PDB file of C-alpha atoms in Angstrom:
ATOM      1  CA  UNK A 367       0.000   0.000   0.000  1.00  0.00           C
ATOM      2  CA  UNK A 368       0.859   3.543  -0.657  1.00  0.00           C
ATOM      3  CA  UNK A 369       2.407   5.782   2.709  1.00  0.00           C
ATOM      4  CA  UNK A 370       0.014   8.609   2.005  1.00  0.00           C
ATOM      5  CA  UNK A 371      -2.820   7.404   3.021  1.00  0.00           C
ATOM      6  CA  UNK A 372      -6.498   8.315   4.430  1.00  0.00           C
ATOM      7  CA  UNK A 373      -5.351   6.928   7.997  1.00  0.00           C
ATOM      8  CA  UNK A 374      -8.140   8.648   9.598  1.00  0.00           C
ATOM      9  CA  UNK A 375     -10.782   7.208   7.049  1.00  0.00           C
ATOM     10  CA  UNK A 376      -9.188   3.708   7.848  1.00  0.00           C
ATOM     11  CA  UNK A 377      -8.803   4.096  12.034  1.00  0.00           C
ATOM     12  CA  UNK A 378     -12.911   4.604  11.152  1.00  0.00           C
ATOM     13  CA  UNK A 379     -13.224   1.258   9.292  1.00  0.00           C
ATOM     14  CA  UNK A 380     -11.289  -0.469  11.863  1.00  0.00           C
ATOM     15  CA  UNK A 381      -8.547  -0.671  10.283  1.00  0.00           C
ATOM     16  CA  UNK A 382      -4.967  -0.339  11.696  1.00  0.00           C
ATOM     17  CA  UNK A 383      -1.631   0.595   9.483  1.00  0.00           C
ATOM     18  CA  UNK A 384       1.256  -1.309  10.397  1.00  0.00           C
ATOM     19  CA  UNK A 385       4.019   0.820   8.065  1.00  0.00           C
ATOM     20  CA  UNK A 386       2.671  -0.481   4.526  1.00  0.00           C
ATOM     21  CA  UNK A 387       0.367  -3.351   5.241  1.00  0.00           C
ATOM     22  CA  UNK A 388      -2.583  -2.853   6.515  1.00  0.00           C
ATOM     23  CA  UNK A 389      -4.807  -5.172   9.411  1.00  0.00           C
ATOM     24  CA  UNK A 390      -8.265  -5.238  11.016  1.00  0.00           C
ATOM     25  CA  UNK A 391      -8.047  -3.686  14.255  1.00  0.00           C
ATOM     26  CA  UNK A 392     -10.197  -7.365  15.321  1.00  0.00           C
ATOM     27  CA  UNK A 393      -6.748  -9.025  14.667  1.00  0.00           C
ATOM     28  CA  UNK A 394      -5.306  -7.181  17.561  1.00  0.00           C
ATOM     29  CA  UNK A 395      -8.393  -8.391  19.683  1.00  0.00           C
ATOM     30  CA  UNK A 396      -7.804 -12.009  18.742  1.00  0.00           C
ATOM     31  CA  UNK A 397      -4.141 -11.813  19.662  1.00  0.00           C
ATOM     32  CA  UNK A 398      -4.550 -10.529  23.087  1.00  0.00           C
ATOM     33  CA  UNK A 399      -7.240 -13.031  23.588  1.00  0.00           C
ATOM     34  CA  UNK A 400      -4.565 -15.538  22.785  1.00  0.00           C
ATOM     35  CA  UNK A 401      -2.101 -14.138  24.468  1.00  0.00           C
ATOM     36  CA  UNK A 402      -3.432 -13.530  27.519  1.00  0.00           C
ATOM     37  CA  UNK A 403      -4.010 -16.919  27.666  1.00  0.00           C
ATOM     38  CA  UNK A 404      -0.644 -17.777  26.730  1.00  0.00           C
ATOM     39  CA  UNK A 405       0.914 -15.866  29.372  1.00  0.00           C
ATOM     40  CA  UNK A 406      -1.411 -17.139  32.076  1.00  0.00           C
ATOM     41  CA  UNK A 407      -0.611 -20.472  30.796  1.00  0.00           C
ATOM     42  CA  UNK A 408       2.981 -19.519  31.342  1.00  0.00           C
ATOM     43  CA  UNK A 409       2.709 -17.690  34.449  1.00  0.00           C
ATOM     44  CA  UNK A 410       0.857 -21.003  36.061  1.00  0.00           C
ATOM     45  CA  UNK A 411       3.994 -22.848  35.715  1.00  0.00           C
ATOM     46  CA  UNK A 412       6.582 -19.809  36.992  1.00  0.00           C
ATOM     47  CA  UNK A 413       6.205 -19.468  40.543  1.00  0.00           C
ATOM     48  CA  UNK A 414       7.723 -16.847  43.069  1.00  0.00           C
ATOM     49  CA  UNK A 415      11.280 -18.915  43.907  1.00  0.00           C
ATOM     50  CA  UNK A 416      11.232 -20.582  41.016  1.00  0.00           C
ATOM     51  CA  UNK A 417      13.439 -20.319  38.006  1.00  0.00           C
ATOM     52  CA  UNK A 418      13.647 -16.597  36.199  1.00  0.00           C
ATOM     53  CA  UNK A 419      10.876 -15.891  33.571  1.00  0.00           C
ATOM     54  CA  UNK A 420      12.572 -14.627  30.367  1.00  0.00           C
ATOM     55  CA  UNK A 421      11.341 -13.906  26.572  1.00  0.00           C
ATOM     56  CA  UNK A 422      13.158 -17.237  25.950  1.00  0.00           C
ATOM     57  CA  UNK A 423      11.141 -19.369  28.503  1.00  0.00           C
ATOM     58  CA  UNK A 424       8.089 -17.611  27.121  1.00  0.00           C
ATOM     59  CA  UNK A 425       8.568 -18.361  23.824  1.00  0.00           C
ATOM     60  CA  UNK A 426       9.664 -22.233  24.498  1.00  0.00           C
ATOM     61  CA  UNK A 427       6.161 -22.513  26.352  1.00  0.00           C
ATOM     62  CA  UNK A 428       4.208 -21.051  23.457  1.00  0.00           C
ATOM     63  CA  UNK A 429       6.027 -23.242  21.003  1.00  0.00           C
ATOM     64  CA  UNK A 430       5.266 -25.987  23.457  1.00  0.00           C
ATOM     65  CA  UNK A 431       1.511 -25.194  23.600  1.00  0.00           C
ATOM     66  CA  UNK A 432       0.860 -24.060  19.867  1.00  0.00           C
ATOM     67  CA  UNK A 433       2.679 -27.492  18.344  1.00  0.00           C
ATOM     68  CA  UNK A 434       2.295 -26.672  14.862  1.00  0.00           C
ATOM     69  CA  UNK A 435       4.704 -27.877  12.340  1.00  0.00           C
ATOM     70  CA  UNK A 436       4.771 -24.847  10.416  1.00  0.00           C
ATOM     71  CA  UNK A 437       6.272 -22.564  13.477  1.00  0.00           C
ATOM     72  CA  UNK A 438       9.868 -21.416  13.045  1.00  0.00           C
ATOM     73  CA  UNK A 439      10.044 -21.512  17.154  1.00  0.00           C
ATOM     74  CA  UNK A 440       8.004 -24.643  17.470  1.00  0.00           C
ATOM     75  CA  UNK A 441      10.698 -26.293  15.394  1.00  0.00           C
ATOM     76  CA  UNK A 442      13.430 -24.701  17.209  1.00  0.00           C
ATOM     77  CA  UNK A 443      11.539 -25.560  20.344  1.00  0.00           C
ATOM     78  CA  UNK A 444      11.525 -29.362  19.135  1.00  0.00           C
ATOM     79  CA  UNK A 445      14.921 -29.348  18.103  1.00  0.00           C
ATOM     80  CA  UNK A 446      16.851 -27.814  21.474  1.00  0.00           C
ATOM     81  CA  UNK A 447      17.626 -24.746  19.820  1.00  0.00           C
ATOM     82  CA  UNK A 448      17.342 -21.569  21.646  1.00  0.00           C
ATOM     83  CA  UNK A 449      15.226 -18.705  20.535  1.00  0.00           C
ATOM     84  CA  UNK A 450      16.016 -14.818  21.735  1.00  0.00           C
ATOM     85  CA  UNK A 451      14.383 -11.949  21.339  1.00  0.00           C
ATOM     86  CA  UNK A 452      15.446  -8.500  22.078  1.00  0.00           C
ATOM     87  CA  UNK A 453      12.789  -6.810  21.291  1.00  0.00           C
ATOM     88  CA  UNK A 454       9.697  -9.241  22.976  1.00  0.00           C
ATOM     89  CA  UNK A 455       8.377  -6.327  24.789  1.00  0.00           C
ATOM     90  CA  UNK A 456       7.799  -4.237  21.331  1.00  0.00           C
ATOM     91  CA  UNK A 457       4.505  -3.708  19.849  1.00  0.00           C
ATOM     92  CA  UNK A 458       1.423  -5.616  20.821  1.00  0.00           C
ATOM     93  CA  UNK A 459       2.938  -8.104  23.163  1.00  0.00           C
ATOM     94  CA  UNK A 460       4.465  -5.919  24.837  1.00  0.00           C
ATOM     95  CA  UNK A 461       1.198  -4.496  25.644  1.00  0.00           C
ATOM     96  CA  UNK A 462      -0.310  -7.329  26.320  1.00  0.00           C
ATOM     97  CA  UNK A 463       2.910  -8.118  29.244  1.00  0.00           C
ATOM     98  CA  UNK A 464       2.505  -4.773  30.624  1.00  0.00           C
ATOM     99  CA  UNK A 465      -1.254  -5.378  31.374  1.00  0.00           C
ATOM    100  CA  UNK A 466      -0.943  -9.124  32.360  1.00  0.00           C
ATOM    101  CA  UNK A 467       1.406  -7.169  35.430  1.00  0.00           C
ATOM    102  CA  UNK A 468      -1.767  -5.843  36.723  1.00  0.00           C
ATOM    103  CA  UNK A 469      -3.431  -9.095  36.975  1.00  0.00           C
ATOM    104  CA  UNK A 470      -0.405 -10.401  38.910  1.00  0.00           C
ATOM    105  CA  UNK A 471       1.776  -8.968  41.023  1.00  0.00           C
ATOM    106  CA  UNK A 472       4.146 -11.409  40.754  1.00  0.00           C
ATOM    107  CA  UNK A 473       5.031 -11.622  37.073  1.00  0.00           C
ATOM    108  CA  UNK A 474       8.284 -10.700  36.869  1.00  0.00           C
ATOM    109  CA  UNK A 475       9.656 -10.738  32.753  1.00  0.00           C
ATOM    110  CA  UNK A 476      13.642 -10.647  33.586  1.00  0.00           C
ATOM    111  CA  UNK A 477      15.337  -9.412  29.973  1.00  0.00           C
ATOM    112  CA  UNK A 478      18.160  -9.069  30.978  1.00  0.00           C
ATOM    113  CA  UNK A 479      18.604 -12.566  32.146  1.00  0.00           C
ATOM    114  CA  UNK A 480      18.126 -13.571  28.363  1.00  0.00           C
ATOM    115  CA  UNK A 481      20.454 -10.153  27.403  1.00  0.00           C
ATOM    116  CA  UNK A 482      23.172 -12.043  29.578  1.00  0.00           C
ATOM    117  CA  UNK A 483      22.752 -15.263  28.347  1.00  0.00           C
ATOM    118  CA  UNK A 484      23.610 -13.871  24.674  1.00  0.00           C
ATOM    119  CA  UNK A 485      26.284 -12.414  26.121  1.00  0.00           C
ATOM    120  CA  UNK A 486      27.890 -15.655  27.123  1.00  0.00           C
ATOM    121  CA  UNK A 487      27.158 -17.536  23.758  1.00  0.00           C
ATOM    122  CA  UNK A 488      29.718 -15.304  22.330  1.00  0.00           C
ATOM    123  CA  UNK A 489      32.155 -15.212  25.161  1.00  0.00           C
ATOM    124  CA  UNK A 490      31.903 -18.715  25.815  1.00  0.00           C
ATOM    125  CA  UNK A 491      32.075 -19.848  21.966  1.00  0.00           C
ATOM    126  CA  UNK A 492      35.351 -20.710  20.398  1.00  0.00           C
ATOM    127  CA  UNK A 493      36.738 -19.063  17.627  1.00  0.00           C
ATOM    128  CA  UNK A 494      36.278 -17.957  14.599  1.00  0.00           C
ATOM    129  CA  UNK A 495      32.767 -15.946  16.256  1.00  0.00           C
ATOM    130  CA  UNK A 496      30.630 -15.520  12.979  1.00  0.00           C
ATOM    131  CA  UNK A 497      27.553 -13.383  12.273  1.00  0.00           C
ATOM    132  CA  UNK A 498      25.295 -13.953   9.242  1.00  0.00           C
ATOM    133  CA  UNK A 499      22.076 -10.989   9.924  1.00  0.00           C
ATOM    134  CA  UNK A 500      18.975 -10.612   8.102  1.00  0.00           C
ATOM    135  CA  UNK A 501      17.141  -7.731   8.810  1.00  0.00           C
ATOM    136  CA  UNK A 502      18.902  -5.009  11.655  1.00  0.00           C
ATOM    137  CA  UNK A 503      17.368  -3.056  14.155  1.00  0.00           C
ATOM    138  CA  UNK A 504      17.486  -4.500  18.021  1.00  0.00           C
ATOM    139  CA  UNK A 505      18.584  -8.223  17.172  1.00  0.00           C
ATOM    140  CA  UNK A 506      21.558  -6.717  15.028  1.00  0.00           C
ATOM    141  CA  UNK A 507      22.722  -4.770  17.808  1.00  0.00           C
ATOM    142  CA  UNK A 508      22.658  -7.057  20.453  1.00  0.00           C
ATOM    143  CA  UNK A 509      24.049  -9.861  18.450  1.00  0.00           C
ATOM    144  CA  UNK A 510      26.973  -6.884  17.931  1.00  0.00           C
ATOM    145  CA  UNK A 511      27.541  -6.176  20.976  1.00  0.00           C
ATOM    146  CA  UNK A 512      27.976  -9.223  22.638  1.00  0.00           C
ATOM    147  CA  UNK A 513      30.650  -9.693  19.562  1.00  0.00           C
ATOM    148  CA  UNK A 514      32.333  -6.594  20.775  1.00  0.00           C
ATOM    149  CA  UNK A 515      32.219  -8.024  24.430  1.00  0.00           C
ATOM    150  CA  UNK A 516      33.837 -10.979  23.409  1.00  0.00           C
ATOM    151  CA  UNK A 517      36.405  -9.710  21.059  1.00  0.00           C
ATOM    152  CA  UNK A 518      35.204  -8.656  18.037  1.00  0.00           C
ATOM    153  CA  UNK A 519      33.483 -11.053  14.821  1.00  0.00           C
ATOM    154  CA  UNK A 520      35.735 -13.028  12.563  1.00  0.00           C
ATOM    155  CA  UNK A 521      33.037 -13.218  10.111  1.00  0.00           C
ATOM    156  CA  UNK A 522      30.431 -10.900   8.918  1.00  0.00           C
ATOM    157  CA  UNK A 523      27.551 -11.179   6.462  1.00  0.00           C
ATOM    158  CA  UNK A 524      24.336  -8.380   6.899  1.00  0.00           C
ATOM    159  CA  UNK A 525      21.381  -8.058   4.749  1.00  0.00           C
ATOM    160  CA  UNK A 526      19.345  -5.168   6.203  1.00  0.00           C
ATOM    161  CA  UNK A 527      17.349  -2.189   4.260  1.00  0.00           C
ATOM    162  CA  UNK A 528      18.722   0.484   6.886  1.00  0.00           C
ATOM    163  CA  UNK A 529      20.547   3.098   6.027  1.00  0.00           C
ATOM    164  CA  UNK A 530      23.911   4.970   7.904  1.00  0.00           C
ATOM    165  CA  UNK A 531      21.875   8.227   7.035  1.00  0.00           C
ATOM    166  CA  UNK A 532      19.158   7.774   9.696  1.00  0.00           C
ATOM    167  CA  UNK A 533      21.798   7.031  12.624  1.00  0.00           C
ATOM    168  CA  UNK A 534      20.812   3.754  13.752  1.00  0.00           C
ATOM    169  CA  UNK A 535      22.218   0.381  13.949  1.00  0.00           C
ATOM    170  CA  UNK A 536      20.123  -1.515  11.492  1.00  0.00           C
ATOM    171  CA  UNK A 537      21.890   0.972   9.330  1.00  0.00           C
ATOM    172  CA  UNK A 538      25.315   1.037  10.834  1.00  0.00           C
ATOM    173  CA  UNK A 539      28.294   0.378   8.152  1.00  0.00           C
ATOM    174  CA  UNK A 540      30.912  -2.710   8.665  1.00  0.00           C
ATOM    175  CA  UNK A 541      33.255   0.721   9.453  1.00  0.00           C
ATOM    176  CA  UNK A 542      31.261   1.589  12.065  1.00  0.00           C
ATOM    177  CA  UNK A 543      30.833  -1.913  13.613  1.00  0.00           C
ATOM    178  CA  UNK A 544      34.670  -2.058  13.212  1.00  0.00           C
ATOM    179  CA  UNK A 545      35.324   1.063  15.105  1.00  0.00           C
ATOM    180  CA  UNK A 546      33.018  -0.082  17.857  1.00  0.00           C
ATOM    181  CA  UNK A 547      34.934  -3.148  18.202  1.00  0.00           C
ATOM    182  CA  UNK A 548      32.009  -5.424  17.035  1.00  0.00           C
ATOM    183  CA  UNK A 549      33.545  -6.658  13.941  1.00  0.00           C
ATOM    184  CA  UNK A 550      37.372  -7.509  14.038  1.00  0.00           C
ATOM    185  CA  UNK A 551      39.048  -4.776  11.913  1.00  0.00           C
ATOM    186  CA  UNK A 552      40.574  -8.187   9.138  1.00  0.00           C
ATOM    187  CA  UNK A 553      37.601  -9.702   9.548  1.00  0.00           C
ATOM    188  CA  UNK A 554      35.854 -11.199   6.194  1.00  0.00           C
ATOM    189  CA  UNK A 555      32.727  -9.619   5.312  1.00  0.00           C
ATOM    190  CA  UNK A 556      29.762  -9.301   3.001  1.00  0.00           C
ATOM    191  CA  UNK A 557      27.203  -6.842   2.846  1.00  0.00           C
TER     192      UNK A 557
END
């Protein structure tokens, strides 16, 4: 869809603009409905004392719950692999965490336990540490920065559509990365 748009006209139709796609607003209502179920489901098996409640943990559980062959997490979830993500709080879910807290005082979402876990991957890996990112924005830097923590990447390979014009990291040239310690200054790379 085109950016200049009647967003006013479409707020009216219950529709909501999500940059150039466009949903029904009722698609928001049905994903809090499911994920308010989700997280009680989740919350039911975290107790006070019991081990930290993370993205990661969260996401395990819904893999766990929704079973469906098609899910990239359900898969991972099957398979022992480990799925992070920075930015779990963004966006809907995010809402939909920050009201779950007023039904229960003590649901605690610890991000940084998952930020620290990341961390260690890339400490704790041996070398060569190699990065191959699609897309940018939060993932890209934290994947970055745990490479700076633990020495810089030996390998490099970034598909995103940022730019280094609007400052951010999605955008953020192998030059920069290099400069920041993220990226090993001989380090192969494609971009």
């Amino acid at each position: 869809h085109d950016w200049h748009v009647d967003n006013v006209m479409w707020r009216v139709q219950g529709k909501c603009r999500i940059g150039n796609m466009v949903m029904p607003a009722v698609n928001y209502k049905e994903f809090e409905e499911k994920c308010i179920d989700l997280l009680e489901e989740n919350i039911k098996h975290f107790k006070p004392g019991d081990p930290i409640l993370t993205p990661r943990k969260i996401i395990d559980r819904f893999a766990k719950i929704y079973d469906n062959d098609e899910s990239v997490c359900c898969n991972c979830y099957r398979n022992g692999i480990k799925v992070y993500c920075p930015g779990f709080t963004d966006g809907a879910l995010g809402d939909n965490i920050y009201f779950q807290s007023f039904n229960n005082d003590d649901f605690i979402l610890d991000i940084n336990h998952d930020l620290t876990e990341i961390v260690q991957i890339a400490v704790e890996s041996k070398r060569p540490l190699a990065a191959i990112i699609l897309g940018g924005s939060i993932p890209k830097y934290h994947i970055l920065n745990a490479f700076k923590i633990a020495g810089g990447a030996d390998y490099y390979t970034c598909i995103t559509s940022g730019g280094a014009w609007d400052m951010s990291q999605s955008g953020a040239t192998v030059q920069e990365d290099i400069s920041r310690g993220a990226i090993k200054p001989d380090a192969k790379c494609a971009i």
